[in-house]
mmCIF file of C-alpha atoms and ligand atoms in Angstrom:
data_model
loop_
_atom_site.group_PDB
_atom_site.id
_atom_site.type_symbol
_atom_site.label_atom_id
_atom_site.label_comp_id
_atom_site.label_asym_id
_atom_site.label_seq_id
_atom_site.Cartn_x
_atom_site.Cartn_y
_atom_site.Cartn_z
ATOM 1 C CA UNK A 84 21.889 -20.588 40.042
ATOM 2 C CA UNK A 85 18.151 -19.509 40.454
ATOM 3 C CA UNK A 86 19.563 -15.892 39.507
ATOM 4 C CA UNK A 87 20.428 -17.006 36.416
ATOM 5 C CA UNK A 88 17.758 -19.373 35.543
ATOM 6 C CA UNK A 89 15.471 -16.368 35.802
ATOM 7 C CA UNK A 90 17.861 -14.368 33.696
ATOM 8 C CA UNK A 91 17.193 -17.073 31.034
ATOM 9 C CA UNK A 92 13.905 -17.549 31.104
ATOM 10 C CA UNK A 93 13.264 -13.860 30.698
ATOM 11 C CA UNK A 94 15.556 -13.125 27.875
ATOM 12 C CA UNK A 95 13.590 -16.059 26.229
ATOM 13 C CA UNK A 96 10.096 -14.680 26.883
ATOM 14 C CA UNK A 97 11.536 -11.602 25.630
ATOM 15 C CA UNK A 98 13.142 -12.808 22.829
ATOM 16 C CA UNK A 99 9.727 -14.909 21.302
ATOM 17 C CA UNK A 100 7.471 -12.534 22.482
ATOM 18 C CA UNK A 101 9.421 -9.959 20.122
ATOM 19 C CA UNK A 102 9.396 -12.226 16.947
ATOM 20 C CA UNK A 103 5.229 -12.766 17.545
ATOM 21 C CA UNK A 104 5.479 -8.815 17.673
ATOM 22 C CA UNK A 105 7.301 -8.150 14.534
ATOM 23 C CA UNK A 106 5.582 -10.908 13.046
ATOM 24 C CA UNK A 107 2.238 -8.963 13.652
ATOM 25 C CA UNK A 108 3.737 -5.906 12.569
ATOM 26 C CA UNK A 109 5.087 -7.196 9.636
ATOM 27 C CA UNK A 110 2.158 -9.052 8.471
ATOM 28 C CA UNK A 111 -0.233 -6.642 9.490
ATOM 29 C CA UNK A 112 0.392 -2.543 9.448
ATOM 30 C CA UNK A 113 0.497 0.336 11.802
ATOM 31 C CA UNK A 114 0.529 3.389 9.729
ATOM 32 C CA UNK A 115 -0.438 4.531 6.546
ATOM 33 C CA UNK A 116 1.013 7.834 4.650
ATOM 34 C CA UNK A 117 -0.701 10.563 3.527
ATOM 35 C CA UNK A 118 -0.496 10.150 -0.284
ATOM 36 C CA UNK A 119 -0.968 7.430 -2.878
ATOM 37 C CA UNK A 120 -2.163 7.593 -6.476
ATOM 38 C CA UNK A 121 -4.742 5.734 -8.210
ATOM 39 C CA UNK A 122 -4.655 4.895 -12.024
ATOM 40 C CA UNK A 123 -7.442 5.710 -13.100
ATOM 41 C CA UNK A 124 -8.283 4.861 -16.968
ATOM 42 C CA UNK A 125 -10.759 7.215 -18.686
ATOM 43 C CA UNK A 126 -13.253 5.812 -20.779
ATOM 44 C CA UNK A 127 -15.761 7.850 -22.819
ATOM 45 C CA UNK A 128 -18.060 9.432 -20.865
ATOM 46 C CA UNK A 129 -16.311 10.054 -18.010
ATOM 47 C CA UNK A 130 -15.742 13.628 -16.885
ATOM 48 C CA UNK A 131 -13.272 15.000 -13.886
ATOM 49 C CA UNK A 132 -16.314 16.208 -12.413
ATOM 50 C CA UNK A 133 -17.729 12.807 -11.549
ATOM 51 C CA UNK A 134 -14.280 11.079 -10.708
ATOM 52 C CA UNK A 135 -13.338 13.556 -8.488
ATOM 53 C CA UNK A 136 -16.518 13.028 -6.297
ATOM 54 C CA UNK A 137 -15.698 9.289 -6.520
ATOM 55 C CA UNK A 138 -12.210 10.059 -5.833
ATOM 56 C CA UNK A 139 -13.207 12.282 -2.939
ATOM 57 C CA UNK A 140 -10.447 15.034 -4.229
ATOM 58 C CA UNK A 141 -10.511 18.549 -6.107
ATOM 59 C CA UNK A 142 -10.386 19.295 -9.496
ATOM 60 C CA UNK A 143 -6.895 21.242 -8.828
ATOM 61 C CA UNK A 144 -5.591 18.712 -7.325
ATOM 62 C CA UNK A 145 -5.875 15.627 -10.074
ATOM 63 C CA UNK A 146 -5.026 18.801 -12.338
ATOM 64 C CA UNK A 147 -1.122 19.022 -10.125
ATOM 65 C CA UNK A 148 -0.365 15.331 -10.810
ATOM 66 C CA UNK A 149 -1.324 14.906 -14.831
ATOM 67 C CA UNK A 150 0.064 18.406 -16.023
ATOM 68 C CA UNK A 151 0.944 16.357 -19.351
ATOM 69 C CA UNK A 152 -2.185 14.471 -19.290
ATOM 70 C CA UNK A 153 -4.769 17.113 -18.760
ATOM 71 C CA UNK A 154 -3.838 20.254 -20.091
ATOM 72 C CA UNK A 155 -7.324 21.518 -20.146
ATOM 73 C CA UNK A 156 -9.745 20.636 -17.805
ATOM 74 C CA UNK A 157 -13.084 20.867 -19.630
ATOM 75 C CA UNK A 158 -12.357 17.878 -21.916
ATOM 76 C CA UNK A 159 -10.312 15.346 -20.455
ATOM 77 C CA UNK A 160 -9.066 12.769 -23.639
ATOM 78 C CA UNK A 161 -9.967 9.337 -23.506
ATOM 79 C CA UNK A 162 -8.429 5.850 -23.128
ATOM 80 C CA UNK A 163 -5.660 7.544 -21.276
ATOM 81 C CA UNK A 164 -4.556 6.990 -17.577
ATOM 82 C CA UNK A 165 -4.726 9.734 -15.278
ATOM 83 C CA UNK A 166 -3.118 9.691 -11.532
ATOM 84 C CA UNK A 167 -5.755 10.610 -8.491
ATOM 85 C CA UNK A 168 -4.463 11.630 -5.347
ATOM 86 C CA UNK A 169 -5.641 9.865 -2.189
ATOM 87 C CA UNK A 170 -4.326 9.268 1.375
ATOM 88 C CA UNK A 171 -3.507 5.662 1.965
ATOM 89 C CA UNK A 172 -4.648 4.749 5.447
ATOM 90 C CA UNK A 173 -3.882 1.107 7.665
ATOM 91 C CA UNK A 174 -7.232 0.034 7.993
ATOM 92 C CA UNK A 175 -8.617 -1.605 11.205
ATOM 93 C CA UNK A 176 -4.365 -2.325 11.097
ATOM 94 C CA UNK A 177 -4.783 -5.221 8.898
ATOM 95 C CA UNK A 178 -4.016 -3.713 5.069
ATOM 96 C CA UNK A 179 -3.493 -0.367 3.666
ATOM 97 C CA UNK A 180 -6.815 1.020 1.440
ATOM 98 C CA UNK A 181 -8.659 3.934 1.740
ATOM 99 C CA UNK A 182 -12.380 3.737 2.326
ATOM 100 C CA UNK A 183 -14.580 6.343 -0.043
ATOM 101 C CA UNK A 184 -17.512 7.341 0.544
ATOM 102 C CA UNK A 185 -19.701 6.976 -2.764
ATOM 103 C CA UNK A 186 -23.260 7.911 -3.087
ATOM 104 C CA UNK A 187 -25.752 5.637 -4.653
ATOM 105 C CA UNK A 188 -26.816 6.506 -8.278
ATOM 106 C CA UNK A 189 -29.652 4.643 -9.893
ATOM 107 C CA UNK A 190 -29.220 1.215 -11.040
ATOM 108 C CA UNK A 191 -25.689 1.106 -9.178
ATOM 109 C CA UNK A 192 -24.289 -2.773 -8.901
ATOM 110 C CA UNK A 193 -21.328 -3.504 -7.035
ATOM 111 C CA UNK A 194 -19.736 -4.885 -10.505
ATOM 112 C CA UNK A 195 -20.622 -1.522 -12.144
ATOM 113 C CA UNK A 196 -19.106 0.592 -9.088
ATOM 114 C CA UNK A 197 -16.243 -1.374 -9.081
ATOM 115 C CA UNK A 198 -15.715 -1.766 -13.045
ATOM 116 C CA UNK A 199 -16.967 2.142 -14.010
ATOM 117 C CA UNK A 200 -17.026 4.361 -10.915
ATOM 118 C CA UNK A 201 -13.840 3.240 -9.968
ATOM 119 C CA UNK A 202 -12.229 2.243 -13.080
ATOM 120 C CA UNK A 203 -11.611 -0.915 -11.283
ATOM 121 C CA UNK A 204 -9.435 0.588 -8.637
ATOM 122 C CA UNK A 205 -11.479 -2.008 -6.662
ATOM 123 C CA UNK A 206 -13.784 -5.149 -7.063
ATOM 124 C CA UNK A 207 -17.417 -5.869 -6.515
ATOM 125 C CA UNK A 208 -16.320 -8.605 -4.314
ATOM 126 C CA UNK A 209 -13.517 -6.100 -2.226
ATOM 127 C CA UNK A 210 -16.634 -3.261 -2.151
ATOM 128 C CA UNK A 211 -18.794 -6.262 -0.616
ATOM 129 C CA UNK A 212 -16.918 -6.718 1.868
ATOM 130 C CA UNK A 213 -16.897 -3.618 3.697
ATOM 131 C CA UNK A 214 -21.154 -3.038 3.169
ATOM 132 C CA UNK A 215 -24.327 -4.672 4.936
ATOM 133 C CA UNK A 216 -26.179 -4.299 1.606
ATOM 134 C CA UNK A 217 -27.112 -7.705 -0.220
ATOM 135 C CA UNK A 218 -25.265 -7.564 -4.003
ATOM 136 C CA UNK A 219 -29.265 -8.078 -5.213
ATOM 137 C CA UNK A 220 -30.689 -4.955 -2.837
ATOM 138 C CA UNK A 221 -28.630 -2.126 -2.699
ATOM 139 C CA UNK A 222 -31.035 0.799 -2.484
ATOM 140 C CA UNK A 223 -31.738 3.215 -4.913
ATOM 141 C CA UNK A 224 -31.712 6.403 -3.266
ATOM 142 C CA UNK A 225 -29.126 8.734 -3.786
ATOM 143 C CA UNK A 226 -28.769 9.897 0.031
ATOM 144 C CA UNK A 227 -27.525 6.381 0.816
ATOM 145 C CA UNK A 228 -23.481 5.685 0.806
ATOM 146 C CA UNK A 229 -21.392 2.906 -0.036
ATOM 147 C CA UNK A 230 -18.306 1.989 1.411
ATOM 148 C CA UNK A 231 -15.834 1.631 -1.299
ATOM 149 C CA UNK A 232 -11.860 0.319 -0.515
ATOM 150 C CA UNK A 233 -9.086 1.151 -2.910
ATOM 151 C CA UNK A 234 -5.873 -0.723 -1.498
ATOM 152 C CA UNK A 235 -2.416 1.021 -1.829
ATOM 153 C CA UNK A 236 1.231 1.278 -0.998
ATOM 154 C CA UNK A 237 2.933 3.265 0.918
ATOM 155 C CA UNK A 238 6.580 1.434 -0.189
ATOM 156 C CA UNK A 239 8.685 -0.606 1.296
ATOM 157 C CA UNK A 240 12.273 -0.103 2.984
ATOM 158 C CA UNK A 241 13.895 -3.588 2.498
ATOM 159 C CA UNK A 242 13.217 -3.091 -1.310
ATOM 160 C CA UNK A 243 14.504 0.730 -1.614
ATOM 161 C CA UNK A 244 14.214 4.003 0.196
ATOM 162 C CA UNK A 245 14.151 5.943 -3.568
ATOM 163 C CA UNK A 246 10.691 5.699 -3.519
ATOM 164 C CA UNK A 247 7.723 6.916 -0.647
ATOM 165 C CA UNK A 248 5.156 7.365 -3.586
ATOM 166 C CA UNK A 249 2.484 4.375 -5.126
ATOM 167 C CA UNK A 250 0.122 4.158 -7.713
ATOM 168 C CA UNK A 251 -2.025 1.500 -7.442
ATOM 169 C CA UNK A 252 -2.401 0.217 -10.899
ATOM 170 C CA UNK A 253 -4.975 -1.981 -12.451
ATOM 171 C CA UNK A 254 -3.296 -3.830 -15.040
ATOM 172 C CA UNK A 255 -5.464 -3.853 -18.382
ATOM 173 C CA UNK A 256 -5.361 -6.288 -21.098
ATOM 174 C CA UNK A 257 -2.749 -6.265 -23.252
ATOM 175 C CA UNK A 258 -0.623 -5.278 -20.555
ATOM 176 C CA UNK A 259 2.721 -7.167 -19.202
ATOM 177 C CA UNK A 260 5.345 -6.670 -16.863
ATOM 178 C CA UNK A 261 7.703 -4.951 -19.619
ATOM 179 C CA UNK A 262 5.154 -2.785 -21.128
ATOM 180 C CA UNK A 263 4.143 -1.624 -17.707
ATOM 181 C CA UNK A 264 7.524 -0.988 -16.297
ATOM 182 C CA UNK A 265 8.451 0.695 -19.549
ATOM 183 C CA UNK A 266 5.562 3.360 -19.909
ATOM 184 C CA UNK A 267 7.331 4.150 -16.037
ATOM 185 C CA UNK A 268 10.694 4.219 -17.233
ATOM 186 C CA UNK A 269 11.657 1.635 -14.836
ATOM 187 C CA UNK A 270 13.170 -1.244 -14.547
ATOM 188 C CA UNK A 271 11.136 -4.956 -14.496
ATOM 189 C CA UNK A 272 13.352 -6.332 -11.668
ATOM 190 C CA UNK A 273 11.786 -3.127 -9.661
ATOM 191 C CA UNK A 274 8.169 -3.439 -10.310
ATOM 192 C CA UNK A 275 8.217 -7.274 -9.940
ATOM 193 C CA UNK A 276 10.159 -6.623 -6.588
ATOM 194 C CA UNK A 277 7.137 -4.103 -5.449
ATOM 195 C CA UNK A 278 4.711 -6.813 -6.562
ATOM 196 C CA UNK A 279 6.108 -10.780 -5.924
ATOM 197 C CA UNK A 280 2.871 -12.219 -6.077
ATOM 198 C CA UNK A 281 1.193 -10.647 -8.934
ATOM 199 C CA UNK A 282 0.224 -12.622 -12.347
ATOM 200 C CA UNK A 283 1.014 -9.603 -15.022
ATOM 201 C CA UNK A 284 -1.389 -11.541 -17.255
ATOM 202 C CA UNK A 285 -4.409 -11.249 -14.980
ATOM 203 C CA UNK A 286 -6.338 -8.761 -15.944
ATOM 204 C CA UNK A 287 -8.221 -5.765 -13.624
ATOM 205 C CA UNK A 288 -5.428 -7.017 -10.632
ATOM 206 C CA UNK A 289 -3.896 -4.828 -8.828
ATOM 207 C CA UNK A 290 -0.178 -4.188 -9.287
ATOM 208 C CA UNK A 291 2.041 -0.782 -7.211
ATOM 209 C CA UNK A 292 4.354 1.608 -9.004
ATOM 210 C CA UNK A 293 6.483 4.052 -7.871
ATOM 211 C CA UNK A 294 5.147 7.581 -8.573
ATOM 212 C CA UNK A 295 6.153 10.657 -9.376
ATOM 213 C CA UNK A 296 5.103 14.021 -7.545
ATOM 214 C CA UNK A 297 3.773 17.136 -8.488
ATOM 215 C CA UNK A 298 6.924 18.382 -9.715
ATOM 216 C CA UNK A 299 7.794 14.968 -11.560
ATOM 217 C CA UNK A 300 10.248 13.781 -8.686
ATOM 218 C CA UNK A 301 10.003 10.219 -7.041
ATOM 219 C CA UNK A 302 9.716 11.032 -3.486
ATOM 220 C CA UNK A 303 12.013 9.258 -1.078
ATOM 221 C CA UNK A 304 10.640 6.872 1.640
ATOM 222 C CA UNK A 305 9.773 7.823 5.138
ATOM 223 C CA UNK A 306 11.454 5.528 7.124
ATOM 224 C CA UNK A 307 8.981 6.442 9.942
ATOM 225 C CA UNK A 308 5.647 5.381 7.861
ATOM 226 C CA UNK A 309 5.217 2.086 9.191
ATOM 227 C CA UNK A 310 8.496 1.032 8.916
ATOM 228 C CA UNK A 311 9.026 -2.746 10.294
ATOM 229 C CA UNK A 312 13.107 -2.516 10.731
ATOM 230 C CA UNK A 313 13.420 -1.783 14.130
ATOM 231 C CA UNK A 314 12.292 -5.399 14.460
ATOM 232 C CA UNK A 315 15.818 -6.848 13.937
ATOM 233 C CA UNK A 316 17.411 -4.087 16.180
ATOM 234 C CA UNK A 317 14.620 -5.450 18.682
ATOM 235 C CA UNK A 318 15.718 -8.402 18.472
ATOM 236 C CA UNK A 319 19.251 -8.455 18.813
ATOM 237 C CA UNK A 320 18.842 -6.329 21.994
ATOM 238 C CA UNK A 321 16.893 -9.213 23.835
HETATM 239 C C1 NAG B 493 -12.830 -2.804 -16.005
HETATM 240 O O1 NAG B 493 -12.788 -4.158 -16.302
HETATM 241 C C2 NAG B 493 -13.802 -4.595 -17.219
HETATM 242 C C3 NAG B 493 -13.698 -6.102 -17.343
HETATM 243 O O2 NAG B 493 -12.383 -6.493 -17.584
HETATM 244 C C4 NAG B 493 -13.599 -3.868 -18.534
HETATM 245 O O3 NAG B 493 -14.609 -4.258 -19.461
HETATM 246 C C5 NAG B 493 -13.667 -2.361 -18.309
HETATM 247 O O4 NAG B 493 -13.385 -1.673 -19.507
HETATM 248 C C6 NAG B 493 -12.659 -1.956 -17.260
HETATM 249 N N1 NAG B 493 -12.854 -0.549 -16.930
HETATM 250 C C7 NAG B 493 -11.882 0.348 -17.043
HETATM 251 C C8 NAG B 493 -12.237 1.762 -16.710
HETATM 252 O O5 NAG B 493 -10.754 0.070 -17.378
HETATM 253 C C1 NAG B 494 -6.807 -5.581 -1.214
HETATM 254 O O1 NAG B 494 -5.876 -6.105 -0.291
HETATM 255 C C2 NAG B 494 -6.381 -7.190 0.496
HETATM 256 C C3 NAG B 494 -5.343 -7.506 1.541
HETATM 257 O O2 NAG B 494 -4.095 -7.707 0.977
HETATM 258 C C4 NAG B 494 -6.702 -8.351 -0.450
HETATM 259 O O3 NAG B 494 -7.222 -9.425 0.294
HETATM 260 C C5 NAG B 494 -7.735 -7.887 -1.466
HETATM 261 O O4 NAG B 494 -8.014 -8.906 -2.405
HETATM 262 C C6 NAG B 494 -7.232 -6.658 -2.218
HETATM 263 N N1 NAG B 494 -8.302 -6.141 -3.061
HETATM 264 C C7 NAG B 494 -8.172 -5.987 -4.378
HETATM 265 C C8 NAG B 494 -9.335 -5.417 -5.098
HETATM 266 O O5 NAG B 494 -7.145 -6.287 -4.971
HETATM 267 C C1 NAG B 495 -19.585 1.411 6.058
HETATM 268 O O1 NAG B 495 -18.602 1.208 7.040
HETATM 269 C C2 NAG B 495 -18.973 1.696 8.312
HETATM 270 C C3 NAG B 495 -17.776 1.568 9.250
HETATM 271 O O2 NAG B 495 -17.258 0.281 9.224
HETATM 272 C C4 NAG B 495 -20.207 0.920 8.805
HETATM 273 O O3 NAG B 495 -20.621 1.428 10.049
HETATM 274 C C5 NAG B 495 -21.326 1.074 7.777
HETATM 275 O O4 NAG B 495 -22.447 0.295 8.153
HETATM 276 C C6 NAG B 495 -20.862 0.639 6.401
HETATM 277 N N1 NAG B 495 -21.898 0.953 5.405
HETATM 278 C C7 NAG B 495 -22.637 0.006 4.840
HETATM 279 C C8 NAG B 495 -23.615 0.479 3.802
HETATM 280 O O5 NAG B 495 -22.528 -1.185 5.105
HETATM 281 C C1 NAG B 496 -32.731 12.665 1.029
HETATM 282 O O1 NAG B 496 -32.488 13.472 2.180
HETATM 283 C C2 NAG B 496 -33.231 14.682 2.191
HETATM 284 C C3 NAG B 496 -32.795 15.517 3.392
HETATM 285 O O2 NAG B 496 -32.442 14.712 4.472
HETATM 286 C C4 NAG B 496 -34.741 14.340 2.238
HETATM 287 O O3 NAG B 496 -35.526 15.545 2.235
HETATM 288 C C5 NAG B 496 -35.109 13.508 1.003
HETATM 289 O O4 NAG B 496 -36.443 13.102 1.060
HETATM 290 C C6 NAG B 496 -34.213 12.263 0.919
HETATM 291 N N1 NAG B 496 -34.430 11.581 -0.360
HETATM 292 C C7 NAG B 496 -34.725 10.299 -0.427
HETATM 293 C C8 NAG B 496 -34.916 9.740 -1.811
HETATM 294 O O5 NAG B 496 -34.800 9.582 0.557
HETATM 295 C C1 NAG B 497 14.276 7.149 -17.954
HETATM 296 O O1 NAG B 497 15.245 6.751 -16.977
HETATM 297 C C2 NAG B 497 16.577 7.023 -17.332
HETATM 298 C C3 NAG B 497 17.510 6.421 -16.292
HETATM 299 O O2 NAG B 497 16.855 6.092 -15.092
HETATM 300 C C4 NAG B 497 16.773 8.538 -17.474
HETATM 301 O O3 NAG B 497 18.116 8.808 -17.855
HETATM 302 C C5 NAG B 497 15.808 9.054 -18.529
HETATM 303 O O4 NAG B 497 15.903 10.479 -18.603
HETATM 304 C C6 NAG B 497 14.378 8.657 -18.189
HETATM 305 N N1 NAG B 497 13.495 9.050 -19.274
HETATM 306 C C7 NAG B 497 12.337 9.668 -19.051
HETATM 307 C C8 NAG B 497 11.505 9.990 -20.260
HETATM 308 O O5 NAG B 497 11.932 9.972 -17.933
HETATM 309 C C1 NAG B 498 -2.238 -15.713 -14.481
HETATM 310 O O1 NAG B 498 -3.508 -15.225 -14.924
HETATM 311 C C2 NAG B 498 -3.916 -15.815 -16.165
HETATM 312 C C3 NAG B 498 -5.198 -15.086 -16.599
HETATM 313 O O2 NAG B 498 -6.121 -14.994 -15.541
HETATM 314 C C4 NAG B 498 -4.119 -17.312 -15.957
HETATM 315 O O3 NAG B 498 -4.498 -17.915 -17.182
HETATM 316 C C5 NAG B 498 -2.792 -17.942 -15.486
HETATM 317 O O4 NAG B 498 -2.983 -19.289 -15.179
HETATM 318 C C6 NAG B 498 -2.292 -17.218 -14.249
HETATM 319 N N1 NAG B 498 -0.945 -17.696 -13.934
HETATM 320 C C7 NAG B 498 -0.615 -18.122 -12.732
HETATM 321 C C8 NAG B 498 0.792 -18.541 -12.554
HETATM 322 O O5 NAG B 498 -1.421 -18.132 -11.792
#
């Protein structure tokens, strides 16, 4: 009798303790992957010298993923969208981002950083968040850095395994679920699967799209890249 008793009571704390695990894992994540793209729109003025400083990445390397968009490097067209590559990282295991490092230029606001710099990868209050400086006294002196946080995706198995590869997206005004999934050649019920709680009609949020590769191929998931399903298997075993 007390045998069994004991056998119940430790299936049970084995069984909740499991669903506060996956719960954590699945609210929270473990790993990141080691690409993402970011959307970046050009604007005149901006070079691919400067962006790929703020991007943290070579030249040759933005070069690989736009070979339609940039077919020369020493004048990049404007009011396009380009793809940057960056890793996409679980940071402190609460959200995937990646944290740049920017320098301070002259006259820098978060709101500029955010809306210029970054092409508003990010937001002045998101870049806030991760730096002691006051909004009113960040200082000018170029030897100082900024944390800066682009989020990402790195996909999502219980919505397909077709695709491993994000952009993170700032939707633009104008845009809309249909024009976006369009100019991706994809369909609507895909993006607004990747993105459940997005508002198509708010501009400068962020929205995930699968991506294409270097050679134009949608890579497939890695099931081991933070991968939440062995939560079920978990918990049918106890
Ligand atoms: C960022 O958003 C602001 C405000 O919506 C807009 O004026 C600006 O053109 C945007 N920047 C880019 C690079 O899209
Ligand atoms: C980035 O993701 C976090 C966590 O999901 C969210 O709170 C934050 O608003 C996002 N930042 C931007 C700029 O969308
Ligand atoms: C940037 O983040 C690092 C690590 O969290 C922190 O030590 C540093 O103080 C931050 N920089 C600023 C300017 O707040
Ligand atoms: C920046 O750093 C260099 C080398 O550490 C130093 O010589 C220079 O004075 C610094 N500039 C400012 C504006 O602090
Ligand atoms: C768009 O997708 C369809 C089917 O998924 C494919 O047959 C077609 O070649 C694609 N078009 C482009 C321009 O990628
Ligand atoms: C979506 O965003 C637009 C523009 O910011 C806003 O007017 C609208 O109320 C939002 N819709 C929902 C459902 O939140």
């Amino acid at each position: 009798m007390l045998g069994l008793n004991m056998g119940f009571r430790l299936v049970s704390v084995l069984f909740l303790s499991s669903i506060y695990f996956c719960s954590l894992v699945q609210s929270r994540c473990s790993r990141g992957c080691d690409l993402a793209l970011a959307s970046y729109y050009v604007l005149p003025g901006n070079e691919l010298i400067p962006i790929s400083q703020y991007m943290d990445t070579e030249i040759s390397r933005i070069l690989q993923y736009n070979p339609d968009t940039i077919p020369n490097q020493d004048s990049i067209a404007s009011f396009i969208r380009i793809n940057v590559p960056f890793s996409c990282d679980c940071i402190n295991g609460e959200f995937l981002g990646h944290v740049f490092n920017y320098n301070i230029r002259s006259q820098d606001t978060y709101q500029l950083i955010a809306d210029r710099r970054y092409a508003n990868l990010t937001s002045a209050a998101w870049i806030q968040r991760f730096n002691t400086y006051d909004p009113n006294l960040i200082p000018d002196n170029s030897n100082a850095t900024l944390n800066v946080t682009v989020n990402c995706s790195c996909g999502d198995s219980s919505i397909s395994k077709d695709y491993g590869l994000f952009v993170t997206y700032p939707l633009r005004s104008g845009e809309t679920l249909e024009s976006v999934s369009s100019a991706a050649n994809l369909s609507s019920d895909l993006i607004r699967s990747y993105n459940p709680d997005a508002n198509f009609s708010d501009v400068n949020s962020l929205v995930y799209i699968p991506g294409r590769d270097e050679n134009g191929n949608y890579p497939p998931l890695r099931t081991s890249s933070g991968d939440p399903s062995f939560c079920g298997l978990f918990l049918i075993l106890s």
